Tab-separated table of N, CA and C in Angstrom:
chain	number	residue	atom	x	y	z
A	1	UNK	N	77.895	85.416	92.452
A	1	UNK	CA	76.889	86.241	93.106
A	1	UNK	C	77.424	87.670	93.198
A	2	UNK	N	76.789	88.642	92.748
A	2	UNK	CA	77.206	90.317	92.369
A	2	UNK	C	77.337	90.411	94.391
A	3	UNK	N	78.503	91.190	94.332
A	3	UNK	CA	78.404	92.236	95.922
A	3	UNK	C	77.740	93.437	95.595
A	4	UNK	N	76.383	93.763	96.750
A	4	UNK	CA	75.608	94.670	96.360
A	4	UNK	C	75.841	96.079	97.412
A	5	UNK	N	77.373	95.529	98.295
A	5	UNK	CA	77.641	96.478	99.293
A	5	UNK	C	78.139	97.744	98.561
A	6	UNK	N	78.521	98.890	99.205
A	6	UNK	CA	78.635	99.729	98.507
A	6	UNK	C	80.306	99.786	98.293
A	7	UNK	N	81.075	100.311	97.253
A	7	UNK	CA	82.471	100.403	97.498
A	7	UNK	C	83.106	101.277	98.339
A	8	UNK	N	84.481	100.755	98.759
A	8	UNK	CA	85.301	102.142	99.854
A	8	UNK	C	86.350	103.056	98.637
A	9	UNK	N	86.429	103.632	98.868
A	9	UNK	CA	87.522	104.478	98.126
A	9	UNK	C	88.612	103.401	97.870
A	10	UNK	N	88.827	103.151	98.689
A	10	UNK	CA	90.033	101.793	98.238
A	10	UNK	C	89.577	100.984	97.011
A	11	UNK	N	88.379	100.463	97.044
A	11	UNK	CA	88.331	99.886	95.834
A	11	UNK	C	87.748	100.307	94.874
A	12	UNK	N	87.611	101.569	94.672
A	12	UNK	CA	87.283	102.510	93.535
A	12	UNK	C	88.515	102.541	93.152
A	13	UNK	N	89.950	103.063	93.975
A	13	UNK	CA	90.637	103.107	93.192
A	13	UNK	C	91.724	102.079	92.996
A	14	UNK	N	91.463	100.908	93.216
A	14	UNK	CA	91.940	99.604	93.006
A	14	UNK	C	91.028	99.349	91.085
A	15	UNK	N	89.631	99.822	91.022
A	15	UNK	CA	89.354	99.501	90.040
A	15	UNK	C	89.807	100.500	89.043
A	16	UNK	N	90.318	101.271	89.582
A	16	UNK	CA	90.817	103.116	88.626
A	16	UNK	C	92.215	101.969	87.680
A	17	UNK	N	92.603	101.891	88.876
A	17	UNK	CA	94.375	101.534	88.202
A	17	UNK	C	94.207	100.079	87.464
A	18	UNK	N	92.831	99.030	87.982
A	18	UNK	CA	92.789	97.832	86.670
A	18	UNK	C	92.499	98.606	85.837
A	19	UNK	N	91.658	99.692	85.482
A	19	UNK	CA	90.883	100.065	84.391
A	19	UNK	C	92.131	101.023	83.228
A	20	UNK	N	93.287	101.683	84.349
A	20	UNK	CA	94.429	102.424	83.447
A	20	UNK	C	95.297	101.454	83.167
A	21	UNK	N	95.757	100.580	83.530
A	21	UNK	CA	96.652	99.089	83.126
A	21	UNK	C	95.600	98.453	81.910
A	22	UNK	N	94.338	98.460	82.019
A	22	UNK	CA	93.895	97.617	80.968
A	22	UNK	C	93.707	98.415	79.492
A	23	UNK	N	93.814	100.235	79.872
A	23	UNK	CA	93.778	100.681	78.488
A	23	UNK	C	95.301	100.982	78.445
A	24	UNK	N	96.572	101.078	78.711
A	24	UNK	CA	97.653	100.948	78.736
A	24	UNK	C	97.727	99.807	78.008
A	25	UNK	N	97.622	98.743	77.766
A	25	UNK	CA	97.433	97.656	77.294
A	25	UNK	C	97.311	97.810	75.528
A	26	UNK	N	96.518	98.886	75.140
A	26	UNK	CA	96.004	99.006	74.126
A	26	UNK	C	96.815	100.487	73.651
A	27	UNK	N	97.665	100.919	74.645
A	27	UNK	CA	98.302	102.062	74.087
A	27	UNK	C	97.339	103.615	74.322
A	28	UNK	N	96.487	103.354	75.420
A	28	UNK	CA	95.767	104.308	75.279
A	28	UNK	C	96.123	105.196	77.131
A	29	UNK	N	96.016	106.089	77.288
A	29	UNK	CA	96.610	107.155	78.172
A	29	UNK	C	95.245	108.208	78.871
A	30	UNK	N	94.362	107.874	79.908
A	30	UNK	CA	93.661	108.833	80.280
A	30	UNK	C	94.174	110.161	81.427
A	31	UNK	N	94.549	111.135	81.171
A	31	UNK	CA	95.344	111.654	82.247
A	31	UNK	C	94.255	112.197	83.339
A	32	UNK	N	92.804	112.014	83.169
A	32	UNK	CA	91.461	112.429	83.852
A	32	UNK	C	90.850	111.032	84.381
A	33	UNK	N	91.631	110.165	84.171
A	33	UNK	CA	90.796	108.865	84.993
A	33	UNK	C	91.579	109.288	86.114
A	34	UNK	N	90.344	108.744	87.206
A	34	UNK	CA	90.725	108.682	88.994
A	34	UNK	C	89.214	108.328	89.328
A	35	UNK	N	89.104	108.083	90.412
A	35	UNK	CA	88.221	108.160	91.266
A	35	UNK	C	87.124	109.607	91.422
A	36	UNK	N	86.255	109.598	91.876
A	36	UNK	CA	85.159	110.790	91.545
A	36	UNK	C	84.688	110.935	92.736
A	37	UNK	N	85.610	111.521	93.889
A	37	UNK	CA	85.274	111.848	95.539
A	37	UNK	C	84.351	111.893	95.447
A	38	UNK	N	83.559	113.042	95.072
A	38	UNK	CA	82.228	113.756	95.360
A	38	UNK	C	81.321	112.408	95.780
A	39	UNK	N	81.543	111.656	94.824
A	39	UNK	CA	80.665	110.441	95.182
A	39	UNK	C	80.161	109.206	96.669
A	40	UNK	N	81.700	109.680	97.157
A	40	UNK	CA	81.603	109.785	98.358
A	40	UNK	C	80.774	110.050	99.423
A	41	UNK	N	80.586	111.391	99.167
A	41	UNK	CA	79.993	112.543	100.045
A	41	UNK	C	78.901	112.472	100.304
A	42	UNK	N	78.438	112.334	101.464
A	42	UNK	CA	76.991	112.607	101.775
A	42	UNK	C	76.279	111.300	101.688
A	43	UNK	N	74.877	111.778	101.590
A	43	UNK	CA	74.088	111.121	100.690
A	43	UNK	C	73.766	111.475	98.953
A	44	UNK	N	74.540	110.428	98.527
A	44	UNK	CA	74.366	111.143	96.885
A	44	UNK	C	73.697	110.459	95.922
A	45	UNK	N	72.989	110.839	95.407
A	45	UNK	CA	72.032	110.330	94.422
A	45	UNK	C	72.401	108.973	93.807
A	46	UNK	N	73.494	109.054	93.063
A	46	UNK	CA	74.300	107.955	92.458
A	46	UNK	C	74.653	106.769	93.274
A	47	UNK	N	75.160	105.830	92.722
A	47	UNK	CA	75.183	104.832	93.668
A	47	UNK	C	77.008	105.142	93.963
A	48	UNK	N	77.577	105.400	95.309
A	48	UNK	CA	79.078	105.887	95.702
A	48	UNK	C	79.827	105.268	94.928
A	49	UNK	N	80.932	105.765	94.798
A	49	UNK	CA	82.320	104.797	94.437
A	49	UNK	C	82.091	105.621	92.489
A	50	UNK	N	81.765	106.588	91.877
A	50	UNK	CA	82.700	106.597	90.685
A	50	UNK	C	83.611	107.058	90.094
A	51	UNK	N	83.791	106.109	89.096
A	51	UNK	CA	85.025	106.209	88.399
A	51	UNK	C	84.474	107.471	87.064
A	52	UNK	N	85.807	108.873	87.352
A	52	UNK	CA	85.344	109.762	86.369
A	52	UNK	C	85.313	109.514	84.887
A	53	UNK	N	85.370	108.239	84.312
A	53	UNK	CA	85.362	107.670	82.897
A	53	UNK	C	83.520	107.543	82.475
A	54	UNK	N	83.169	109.202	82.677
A	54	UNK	CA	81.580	108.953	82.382
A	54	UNK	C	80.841	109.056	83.506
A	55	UNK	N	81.515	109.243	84.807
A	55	UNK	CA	81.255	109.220	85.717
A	55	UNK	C	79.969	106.800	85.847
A	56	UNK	N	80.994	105.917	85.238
A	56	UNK	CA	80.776	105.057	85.801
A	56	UNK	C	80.792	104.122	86.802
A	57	UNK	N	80.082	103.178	87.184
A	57	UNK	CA	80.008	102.826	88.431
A	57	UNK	C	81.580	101.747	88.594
A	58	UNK	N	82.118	101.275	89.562
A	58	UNK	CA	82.737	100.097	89.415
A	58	UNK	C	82.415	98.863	88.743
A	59	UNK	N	81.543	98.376	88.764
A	59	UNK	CA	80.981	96.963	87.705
A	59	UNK	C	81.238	97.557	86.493
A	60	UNK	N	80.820	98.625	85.913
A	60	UNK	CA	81.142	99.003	84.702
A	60	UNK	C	82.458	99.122	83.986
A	61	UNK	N	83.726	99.549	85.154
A	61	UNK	CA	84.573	99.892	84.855
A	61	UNK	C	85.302	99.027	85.023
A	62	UNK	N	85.064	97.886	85.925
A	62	UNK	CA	85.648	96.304	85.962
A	62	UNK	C	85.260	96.055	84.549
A	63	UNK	N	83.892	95.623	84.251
A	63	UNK	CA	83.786	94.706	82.801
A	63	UNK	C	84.377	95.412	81.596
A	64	UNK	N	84.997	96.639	81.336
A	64	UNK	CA	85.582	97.441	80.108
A	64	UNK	C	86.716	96.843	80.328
A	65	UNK	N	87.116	96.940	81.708
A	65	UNK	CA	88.890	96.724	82.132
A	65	UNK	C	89.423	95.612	81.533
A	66	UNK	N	87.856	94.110	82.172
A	66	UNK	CA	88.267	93.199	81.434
A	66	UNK	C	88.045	92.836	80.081
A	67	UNK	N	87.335	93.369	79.221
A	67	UNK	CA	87.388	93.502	77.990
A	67	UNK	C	87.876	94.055	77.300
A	68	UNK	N	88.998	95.444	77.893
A	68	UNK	CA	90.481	95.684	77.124
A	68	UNK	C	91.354	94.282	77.340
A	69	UNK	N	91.487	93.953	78.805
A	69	UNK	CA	92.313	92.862	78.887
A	69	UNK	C	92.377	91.739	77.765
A	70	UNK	N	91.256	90.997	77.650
A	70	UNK	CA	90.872	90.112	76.604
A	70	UNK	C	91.475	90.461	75.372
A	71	UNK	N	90.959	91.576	74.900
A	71	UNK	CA	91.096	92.048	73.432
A	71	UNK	C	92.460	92.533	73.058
A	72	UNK	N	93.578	92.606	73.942
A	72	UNK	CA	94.726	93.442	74.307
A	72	UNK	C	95.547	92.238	72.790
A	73	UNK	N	96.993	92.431	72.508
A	73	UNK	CA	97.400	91.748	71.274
A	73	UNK	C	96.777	90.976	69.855
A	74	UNK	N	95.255	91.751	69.686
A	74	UNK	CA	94.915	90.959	68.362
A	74	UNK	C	94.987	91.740	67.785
């Protein structure tokens, strides 16, 4: 069952560092992935919590994470 609560900064950037471990994995280096405060703030259009890779949401940046993971040594 999806959690439809919103994320805390904590787990934005709990999903930042699966998402840099899972392209590390593949040899790849973002020095602009982090978390995307602004998103935070206020009331903001977007749904809170993103990750600056496209400015995507967490679900998004979980399912890439785990699909570097998967794909990681073939």
């Amino acid at each position: 069952m999806p959690d439809h609560r919103s994320p805390t900064a904590y787990d934005v950037t709990l999903c930042v560092e699966e998402l840099r471990s899972a392209l590390a994995l593949h040899d790849i280096t973002l020095p602009s992935l982090r978390v995307h405060l602004p998103s935070f703030a206020g009331r903001y259009g977007r749904p809170p919590g993103l990750v600056t890779l496209g400015n995507c949401n967490t679900a998004t940046a979980r399912a890439l994470a785990a699909a570097l993971r998967k794909t990681a040594g073939r």
